[in-house]
Amino acid sequence: MSRSRSRRRAHIAMVGIPAVSHVLPGLAVIRELVARGHRVSYANDPAVAGLIAPTGAEFVECVSVLPVADNNWPEDPVAVMDLFLDNAVRALPQLRAAYRDDPADLYLYDIGGYAARALAETQDRPLLQLSPTFVAWDGYDQEVAAPLRRLPGADAHRARFARWLADCGASTTDPDAFPGRPSRALALITRAMQPHADRVDTDTVTFVGPCFEAAADTAGHVTADGVWEGTAGGGAGWTRPADAENVLLISLGSAFTRRPEFYRQCLAAYGDLPGWHVVLQIGRYTDPRELGAVPANVEIHSWVPQRAILEQADAFVTHAGMGGCGEGLLAGVPMIAVPQAAEQFLNADRLVELGVARRVDTAEATAETLRTALNDLVTDGEVARRSALLSARARAEGGTPRAADLIEDLLD
């Protein structure tokens, strides 16, 4: 643990959204700030209260309208943007009630926590975004945002966003800049995963790499009604079987896990593969009975301590969510990327560009394709060299101690 460099003990507030993939990346930072003696409050939906509690932060209830419990997101990008705006409209009065008489000295917020920025600007308090994924770059507006603004319904969305910003008294009134252009941000990802990293404004954004605790992991699961059960930091680890020559972890994360046919193809590809022990995480949407007979070298779980396994693994089949990519790179494990949604396709291509992965789309994920991809990865000496190099670079970015140091710098 890094020693606190700030003599001032402050009230630091974190505002998040209840998506597990957005909560997990910053938990070690929150725990570190508490350990340094700061009073930390964390506003989020009750669904993730059990995940936040072990950090020592004070939980502040802020009910969300985002459809994370059933993962029922619309396919229309504008409809998704409307949901995040709806969530901000619902969240801001709750945050004002919680922090009106007890304002924070510094507000931290997730990329989806728009209401936190509005609150901090109206209270004239310092503000820092914690981004669990890649950030905007010079040219992002023209290359990514502009096409979205031409979609049906986008003009109405932007007009409603602008009215909300004016009504709530935020000092940033541009509905395009407000969600995507923070005044200051820490990217909790390795710089290697950032698209066009050379075009990112480093006066605004600092890459600190994946933020974890040195000897801890997260263990738990999401229940049928979307509530997290388990621990964060210091959770159960995983023991590599004594007879396992090689270990393969297969995980599609926490959301897009209703993929029984894909899991069956994995069992056909890697079941009884000589020398390999397989850990298969299937999430909460798939019944293990749908997978048929389970080979002796495979263990199946709804949730696993992913970091603990990756530190002992030899390969990783991943959906290429940013969290999984960061964990895989940090562990120096070659990956088979099977993207499922959103930015995962970009992430998968980036892993291939980095020379540490093969991309296999779900429709092409047959037993033969998956087995060939694994063999190609683990027999390629250049993949091993690149994996080790990128692991060293990710660790050198500073992680949790550096993130906490930079946050404390804003209190000086």
Tab-separated table of N, CA, C and O in Angstrom, residues 126-208:
chain	number	residue	atom	x	y	z
A	126	PRO	N	-14.337	20.237	-6.825
A	126	PRO	CA	-13.488	19.533	-7.790
A	126	PRO	C	-14.093	18.186	-8.165
A	126	PRO	O	-14.805	17.563	-7.369
A	127	LEU	N	-13.764	17.752	-9.373
A	127	LEU	CA	-14.423	16.599	-9.966
A	127	LEU	C	-13.413	15.796	-10.771
A	127	LEU	O	-12.560	16.355	-11.459
A	128	LEU	N	-13.517	14.463	-10.681
A	128	LEU	CA	-12.603	13.578	-11.410
A	128	LEU	C	-13.370	12.364	-11.900
A	128	LEU	O	-14.012	11.670	-11.118
A	129	GLN	N	-13.294	12.102	-13.189
A	129	GLN	CA	-13.944	10.913	-13.747
A	129	GLN	C	-13.012	9.710	-13.626
A	129	GLN	O	-11.811	9.813	-13.893
A	130	LEU	N	-13.567	8.568	-13.222
A	130	LEU	CA	-12.851	7.299	-13.245
A	130	LEU	C	-13.435	6.488	-14.387
A	130	LEU	O	-14.582	6.043	-14.315
A	131	SER	N	-12.657	6.298	-15.443
A	131	SER	CA	-13.167	5.620	-16.626
A	131	SER	C	-12.729	4.166	-16.637
A	131	SER	O	-11.530	3.875	-16.640
A	132	PRO	N	-13.690	3.212	-16.688
A	132	PRO	CA	-13.329	1.801	-16.733
A	132	PRO	C	-13.064	1.310	-18.153
A	132	PRO	O	-12.809	0.125	-18.359
A	133	THR	N	-13.131	2.227	-19.135
A	133	THR	CA	-12.932	1.839	-20.527
A	133	THR	C	-12.169	2.953	-21.239
A	133	THR	O	-11.689	3.896	-20.610
A	134	PHE	N	-12.061	2.850	-22.563
A	134	PHE	CA	-11.266	3.843	-23.268
A	134	PHE	C	-11.959	5.203	-23.256
A	134	PHE	O	-13.150	5.324	-23.031
A	135	VAL	N	-11.163	6.240	-23.485
A	135	VAL	CA	-11.640	7.617	-23.413
A	135	VAL	C	-11.622	8.236	-24.809
A	135	VAL	O	-11.073	7.662	-25.752
A	136	ALA	N	-12.208	9.422	-24.918
A	136	ALA	CA	-12.248	10.111	-26.203
A	136	ALA	C	-10.848	10.582	-26.591
A	136	ALA	O	-9.991	10.841	-25.743
A	137	TRP	N	-10.633	10.690	-27.884
A	137	TRP	CA	-9.355	11.158	-28.420
A	137	TRP	C	-9.609	12.321	-29.373
A	137	TRP	O	-10.754	12.603	-29.745
A	138	ASP	N	-8.545	12.992	-29.785
A	138	ASP	CA	-8.659	14.076	-30.751
A	138	ASP	C	-9.164	13.489	-32.071
A	138	ASP	O	-8.487	12.666	-32.686
A	139	GLY	N	-10.336	13.879	-32.476
A	139	GLY	CA	-10.969	13.311	-33.661
A	139	GLY	C	-12.138	12.399	-33.335
A	139	GLY	O	-12.876	11.984	-34.241
A	140	TYR	N	-12.339	12.090	-32.051
A	140	TYR	CA	-13.435	11.209	-31.636
A	140	TYR	C	-14.791	11.775	-32.048
A	140	TYR	O	-15.666	11.027	-32.507
A	141	ASP	N	-14.956	13.087	-31.892
A	141	ASP	CA	-16.245	13.688	-32.209
A	141	ASP	C	-16.610	13.456	-33.672
A	141	ASP	O	-17.760	13.136	-33.993
A	142	GLN	N	-15.638	13.606	-34.564
A	142	GLN	CA	-15.910	13.431	-35.985
A	142	GLN	C	-16.025	11.959	-36.373
A	142	GLN	O	-16.853	11.577	-37.209
A	143	GLU	N	-15.218	11.112	-35.753
A	143	GLU	CA	-15.142	9.712	-36.158
A	143	GLU	C	-16.190	8.828	-35.508
A	143	GLU	O	-16.621	7.828	-36.100
A	144	VAL	N	-16.616	9.171	-34.291
A	144	VAL	CA	-17.545	8.316	-33.547
A	144	VAL	C	-18.844	9.043	-33.198
A	144	VAL	O	-19.941	8.554	-33.472
A	145	ALA	N	-18.723	10.217	-32.582
A	145	ALA	CA	-19.916	10.906	-32.084
A	145	ALA	C	-20.784	11.470	-33.200
A	145	ALA	O	-22.017	11.401	-33.134
A	146	ALA	N	-20.160	12.042	-34.232
A	146	ALA	CA	-20.938	12.681	-35.307
A	146	ALA	C	-21.894	11.710	-35.995
A	146	ALA	O	-23.064	12.062	-36.228
A	147	PRO	N	-21.455	10.491	-36.340
A	147	PRO	CA	-22.426	9.554	-36.943
A	147	PRO	C	-23.598	9.226	-36.026
A	147	PRO	O	-24.730	9.043	-36.496
A	148	LEU	N	-23.354	9.177	-34.713
A	148	LEU	CA	-24.445	8.920	-33.774
A	148	LEU	C	-25.450	10.070	-33.779
A	148	LEU	O	-26.657	9.861	-33.657
A	149	ARG	N	-24.951	11.289	-33.945
A	149	ARG	CA	-25.841	12.448	-33.929
A	149	ARG	C	-26.731	12.520	-35.166
A	149	ARG	O	-27.691	13.294	-35.193
A	150	ARG	N	-26.424	11.726	-36.180
A	150	ARG	CA	-27.255	11.709	-37.384
A	150	ARG	C	-28.346	10.633	-37.331
A	150	ARG	O	-29.173	10.537	-38.231
A	151	LEU	N	-28.358	9.831	-36.265
A	151	LEU	CA	-29.346	8.769	-36.144
A	151	LEU	C	-30.727	9.342	-35.809
A	151	LEU	O	-30.833	10.401	-35.177
A	152	PRO	N	-31.790	8.663	-36.220
A	152	PRO	CA	-33.146	9.118	-35.863
A	152	PRO	C	-33.304	9.241	-34.350
A	152	PRO	O	-32.920	8.352	-33.592
A	153	GLY	N	-33.838	10.354	-33.919
A	153	GLY	CA	-34.064	10.582	-32.505
A	153	GLY	C	-32.921	11.275	-31.799
A	153	GLY	O	-33.066	11.727	-30.651
A	154	ALA	N	-31.770	11.398	-32.448
A	154	ALA	CA	-30.603	11.987	-31.791
A	154	ALA	C	-30.806	13.470	-31.495
A	154	ALA	O	-30.402	13.964	-30.440
A	155	ASP	N	-31.437	14.208	-32.413
A	155	ASP	CA	-31.666	15.634	-32.181
A	155	ASP	C	-32.562	15.858	-30.971
A	155	ASP	O	-32.308	16.748	-30.141
A	156	ALA	N	-33.600	15.044	-30.849
A	156	ALA	CA	-34.501	15.182	-29.704
A	156	ALA	C	-33.771	14.847	-28.404
A	156	ALA	O	-33.991	15.505	-27.368
A	157	HIS	N	-32.910	13.840	-28.454
A	157	HIS	CA	-32.125	13.488	-27.269
A	157	HIS	C	-31.237	14.640	-26.841
A	157	HIS	O	-31.185	15.002	-25.654
A	158	ARG	N	-30.531	15.235	-27.794
A	158	ARG	CA	-29.606	16.318	-27.469
A	158	ARG	C	-30.356	17.536	-26.935
A	158	ARG	O	-29.884	18.216	-26.008
A	159	ALA	N	-31.533	17.808	-27.502
A	159	ALA	CA	-32.328	18.941	-27.024
A	159	ALA	C	-32.787	18.709	-25.585
A	159	ALA	O	-32.735	19.625	-24.746
A	160	ARG	N	-33.215	17.497	-25.301
A	160	ARG	CA	-33.657	17.183	-23.927
A	160	ARG	C	-32.484	17.254	-22.963
A	160	ARG	O	-32.614	17.742	-21.828
A	161	PHE	N	-31.323	16.770	-23.390
A	161	PHE	CA	-30.117	16.811	-22.559
A	161	PHE	C	-29.755	18.268	-22.253
A	161	PHE	O	-29.455	18.635	-21.103
A	162	ALA	N	-29.800	19.121	-23.280
A	162	ALA	CA	-29.458	20.529	-23.084
A	162	ALA	C	-30.418	21.206	-22.117
A	162	ALA	O	-30.006	22.022	-21.275
A	163	ARG	N	-31.723	20.893	-22.226
A	163	ARG	CA	-32.702	21.476	-21.301
A	163	ARG	C	-32.419	21.041	-19.875
A	163	ARG	O	-32.511	21.849	-18.938
A	164	TRP	N	-32.075	19.761	-19.694
A	164	TRP	CA	-31.786	19.267	-18.351
A	164	TRP	C	-30.564	19.966	-17.760
A	164	TRP	O	-30.566	20.380	-16.598
A	165	LEU	N	-29.522	20.141	-18.563
A	165	LEU	CA	-28.316	20.815	-18.084
A	165	LEU	C	-28.619	22.260	-17.682
A	165	LEU	O	-28.128	22.745	-16.652
A	166	ALA	N	-29.423	22.937	-18.480
A	166	ALA	CA	-29.779	24.318	-18.147
A	166	ALA	C	-30.622	24.377	-16.886
A	166	ALA	O	-30.408	25.235	-16.014
A	167	ASP	N	-31.562	23.458	-16.770
A	167	ASP	CA	-32.461	23.461	-15.609
A	167	ASP	C	-31.743	23.128	-14.314
A	167	ASP	O	-32.089	23.658	-13.250
A	168	CYS	N	-30.748	22.223	-14.378
A	168	CYS	CA	-30.099	21.799	-13.138
A	168	CYS	C	-28.953	22.719	-12.730
A	168	CYS	O	-28.369	22.540	-11.651
A	169	GLY	N	-28.596	23.677	-13.576
A	169	GLY	CA	-27.596	24.664	-13.197
A	169	GLY	C	-26.165	24.250	-13.408
A	169	GLY	O	-25.241	24.859	-12.847
A	170	ALA	N	-25.922	23.241	-14.226
A	170	ALA	CA	-24.549	22.823	-14.519
A	170	ALA	C	-23.825	23.916	-15.294
A	170	ALA	O	-24.434	24.630	-16.094
A	171	SER	N	-22.526	24.051	-15.059
A	171	SER	CA	-21.759	25.068	-15.779
A	171	SER	C	-21.377	24.607	-17.175
A	171	SER	O	-21.111	25.426	-18.051
A	172	THR	N	-21.330	23.286	-17.390
A	172	THR	CA	-21.093	22.731	-18.723
A	172	THR	C	-22.450	22.450	-19.354
A	172	THR	O	-23.188	21.572	-18.901
A	173	THR	N	-22.811	23.205	-20.392
A	173	THR	CA	-24.155	23.105	-20.954
A	173	THR	C	-24.191	22.455	-22.324
A	173	THR	O	-25.270	22.308	-22.900
A	174	ASP	N	-23.053	22.076	-22.862
A	174	ASP	CA	-22.991	21.415	-24.160
A	174	ASP	C	-23.334	19.940	-23.980
A	174	ASP	O	-22.587	19.197	-23.324
A	175	PRO	N	-24.437	19.443	-24.544
A	175	PRO	CA	-24.838	18.048	-24.332
A	175	PRO	C	-23.909	17.047	-24.992
A	175	PRO	O	-23.989	15.858	-24.683
A	176	ASP	N	-23.042	17.501	-25.883
A	176	ASP	CA	-22.061	16.601	-26.481
A	176	ASP	C	-20.813	16.503	-25.601
A	176	ASP	O	-20.254	15.422	-25.404
A	177	ALA	N	-20.376	17.628	-25.065
A	177	ALA	CA	-19.165	17.642	-24.238
A	177	ALA	C	-19.417	17.087	-22.844
A	177	ALA	O	-18.523	16.466	-22.249
A	178	PHE	N	-20.617	17.312	-22.303
A	178	PHE	CA	-20.874	16.969	-20.903
A	178	PHE	C	-20.607	15.503	-20.592
A	178	PHE	O	-19.890	15.195	-19.631
A	179	PRO	N	-21.148	14.540	-21.345
A	179	PRO	CA	-20.915	13.135	-20.968
A	179	PRO	C	-19.555	12.604	-21.387
A	179	PRO	O	-19.008	11.715	-20.722
A	180	GLY	N	-18.989	13.121	-22.472
A	180	GLY	CA	-17.796	12.492	-23.025
A	180	GLY	C	-16.507	13.256	-22.910
A	180	GLY	O	-15.441	12.753	-23.297
A	181	ARG	N	-16.561	14.486	-22.408
A	181	ARG	CA	-15.354	15.301	-22.298
A	181	ARG	C	-15.184	15.795	-20.857
A	181	ARG	O	-15.480	16.940	-20.536
A	182	PRO	N	-14.707	14.944	-19.965
A	182	PRO	CA	-14.530	15.359	-18.568
A	182	PRO	C	-13.421	16.398	-18.440
A	182	PRO	O	-12.501	16.449	-19.268
A	183	SER	N	-13.506	17.189	-17.409
A	183	SER	CA	-12.449	18.168	-17.176
A	183	SER	C	-11.154	17.492	-16.722
A	183	SER	O	-10.063	18.007	-16.944
A	184	ARG	N	-11.289	16.336	-16.085
A	184	ARG	CA	-10.138	15.572	-15.625
A	184	ARG	C	-10.570	14.119	-15.483
A	184	ARG	O	-11.674	13.842	-15.029
A	185	ALA	N	-9.699	13.177	-15.879
A	185	ALA	CA	-10.084	11.766	-15.824
A	185	ALA	C	-8.887	10.878	-15.550
A	185	ALA	O	-7.751	11.176	-15.980
A	186	LEU	N	-9.134	9.806	-14.826
A	186	LEU	CA	-8.186	8.707	-14.707
A	186	LEU	C	-8.757	7.543	-15.498
A	186	LEU	O	-9.898	7.133	-15.277
A	187	ALA	N	-7.982	7.020	-16.436
A	187	ALA	CA	-8.392	5.844	-17.194
A	187	ALA	C	-7.847	4.617	-16.483
A	187	ALA	O	-6.626	4.439	-16.382
A	188	LEU	N	-8.761	3.770	-15.984
A	188	LEU	CA	-8.368	2.591	-15.212
A	188	LEU	C	-8.102	1.413	-16.146
A	188	LEU	O	-8.505	0.280	-15.882
A	189	ILE	N	-7.424	1.705	-17.238
A	189	ILE	CA	-7.069	0.690	-18.229
A	189	ILE	C	-5.609	0.900	-18.611
A	189	ILE	O	-5.044	1.976	-18.389
A	190	THR	N	-5.009	-0.130	-19.177
A	190	THR	CA	-3.662	0.050	-19.684
A	190	THR	C	-3.711	0.848	-20.981
A	190	THR	O	-4.622	0.704	-21.803
A	191	ARG	N	-2.728	1.707	-21.173
A	191	ARG	CA	-2.690	2.577	-22.353
A	191	ARG	C	-2.689	1.754	-23.640
A	191	ARG	O	-3.153	2.217	-24.685
A	192	ALA	N	-2.196	0.524	-23.563
A	192	ALA	CA	-2.142	-0.321	-24.751
A	192	ALA	C	-3.527	-0.592	-25.326
A	192	ALA	O	-3.668	-0.830	-26.533
A	193	MET	N	-4.570	-0.541	-24.506
A	193	MET	CA	-5.930	-0.828	-24.967
A	193	MET	C	-6.658	0.418	-25.471
A	193	MET	O	-7.790	0.321	-25.942
A	194	GLN	N	-6.061	1.571	-25.391
A	194	GLN	CA	-6.712	2.817	-25.793
A	194	GLN	C	-6.588	3.037	-27.301
A	194	GLN	O	-5.483	3.117	-27.827
A	195	PRO	N	-7.711	3.149	-28.014
A	195	PRO	CA	-7.628	3.495	-29.433
A	195	PRO	C	-7.013	4.878	-29.622
A	195	PRO	O	-7.319	5.811	-28.875
A	196	HIS	N	-6.137	4.994	-30.597
A	196	HIS	CA	-5.505	6.276	-30.921
A	196	HIS	C	-4.911	6.939	-29.668
A	196	HIS	O	-5.138	8.127	-29.409
A	197	ALA	N	-4.177	6.174	-28.916
A	197	ALA	CA	-3.628	6.681	-27.647
A	197	ALA	C	-2.767	7.917	-27.852
A	197	ALA	O	-2.693	8.785	-26.972
A	198	ASP	N	-2.122	8.011	-29.007
A	198	ASP	CA	-1.260	9.165	-29.279
A	198	ASP	C	-2.074	10.439	-29.488
A	198	ASP	O	-1.517	11.540	-29.504
A	199	ARG	N	-3.409	10.310	-29.616
A	199	ARG	CA	-4.264	11.485	-29.817
A	199	ARG	C	-5.108	11.811	-28.579
A	199	ARG	O	-6.031	12.613	-28.644
A	200	VAL	N	-4.793	11.194	-27.457
A	200	VAL	CA	-5.503	11.493	-26.214
A	200	VAL	C	-4.833	12.673	-25.517
A	200	VAL	O	-3.590	12.750	-25.432
A	201	ASP	N	-5.637	13.586	-25.005
A	201	ASP	CA	-5.128	14.759	-24.292
A	201	ASP	C	-4.627	14.330	-22.914
A	201	ASP	O	-5.414	14.127	-21.987
A	202	THR	N	-3.325	14.196	-22.774
A	202	THR	CA	-2.762	13.725	-21.503
A	202	THR	C	-2.756	14.808	-20.426
A	202	THR	O	-2.416	14.515	-19.279
A	203	ASP	N	-3.114	16.029	-20.776
A	203	ASP	CA	-3.305	17.042	-19.737
A	203	ASP	C	-4.631	16.817	-19.012
A	203	ASP	O	-4.820	17.289	-17.885
A	204	THR	N	-5.542	16.107	-19.667
A	204	THR	CA	-6.851	15.818	-19.088
A	204	THR	C	-6.949	14.394	-18.564
A	204	THR	O	-7.531	14.144	-17.508
A	205	VAL	N	-6.356	13.447	-19.291
A	205	VAL	CA	-6.487	12.021	-18.981
A	205	VAL	C	-5.149	11.426	-18.578
A	205	VAL	O	-4.125	11.674	-19.226
A	206	THR	N	-5.151	10.644	-17.506
A	206	THR	CA	-3.970	9.899	-17.087
A	206	THR	C	-4.307	8.420	-17.069
A	206	THR	O	-5.287	8.002	-16.447
A	207	PHE	N	-3.496	7.619	-17.762
A	207	PHE	CA	-3.675	6.166	-17.748
A	207	PHE	C	-2.917	5.588	-16.557
A	207	PHE	O	-1.688	5.733	-16.469
A	208	VAL	N	-3.647	4.958	-15.651
A	208	VAL	CA	-3.014	4.364	-14.472
A	208	VAL	C	-2.977	2.849	-14.546
A	208	VAL	O	-2.431	2.189	-13.660
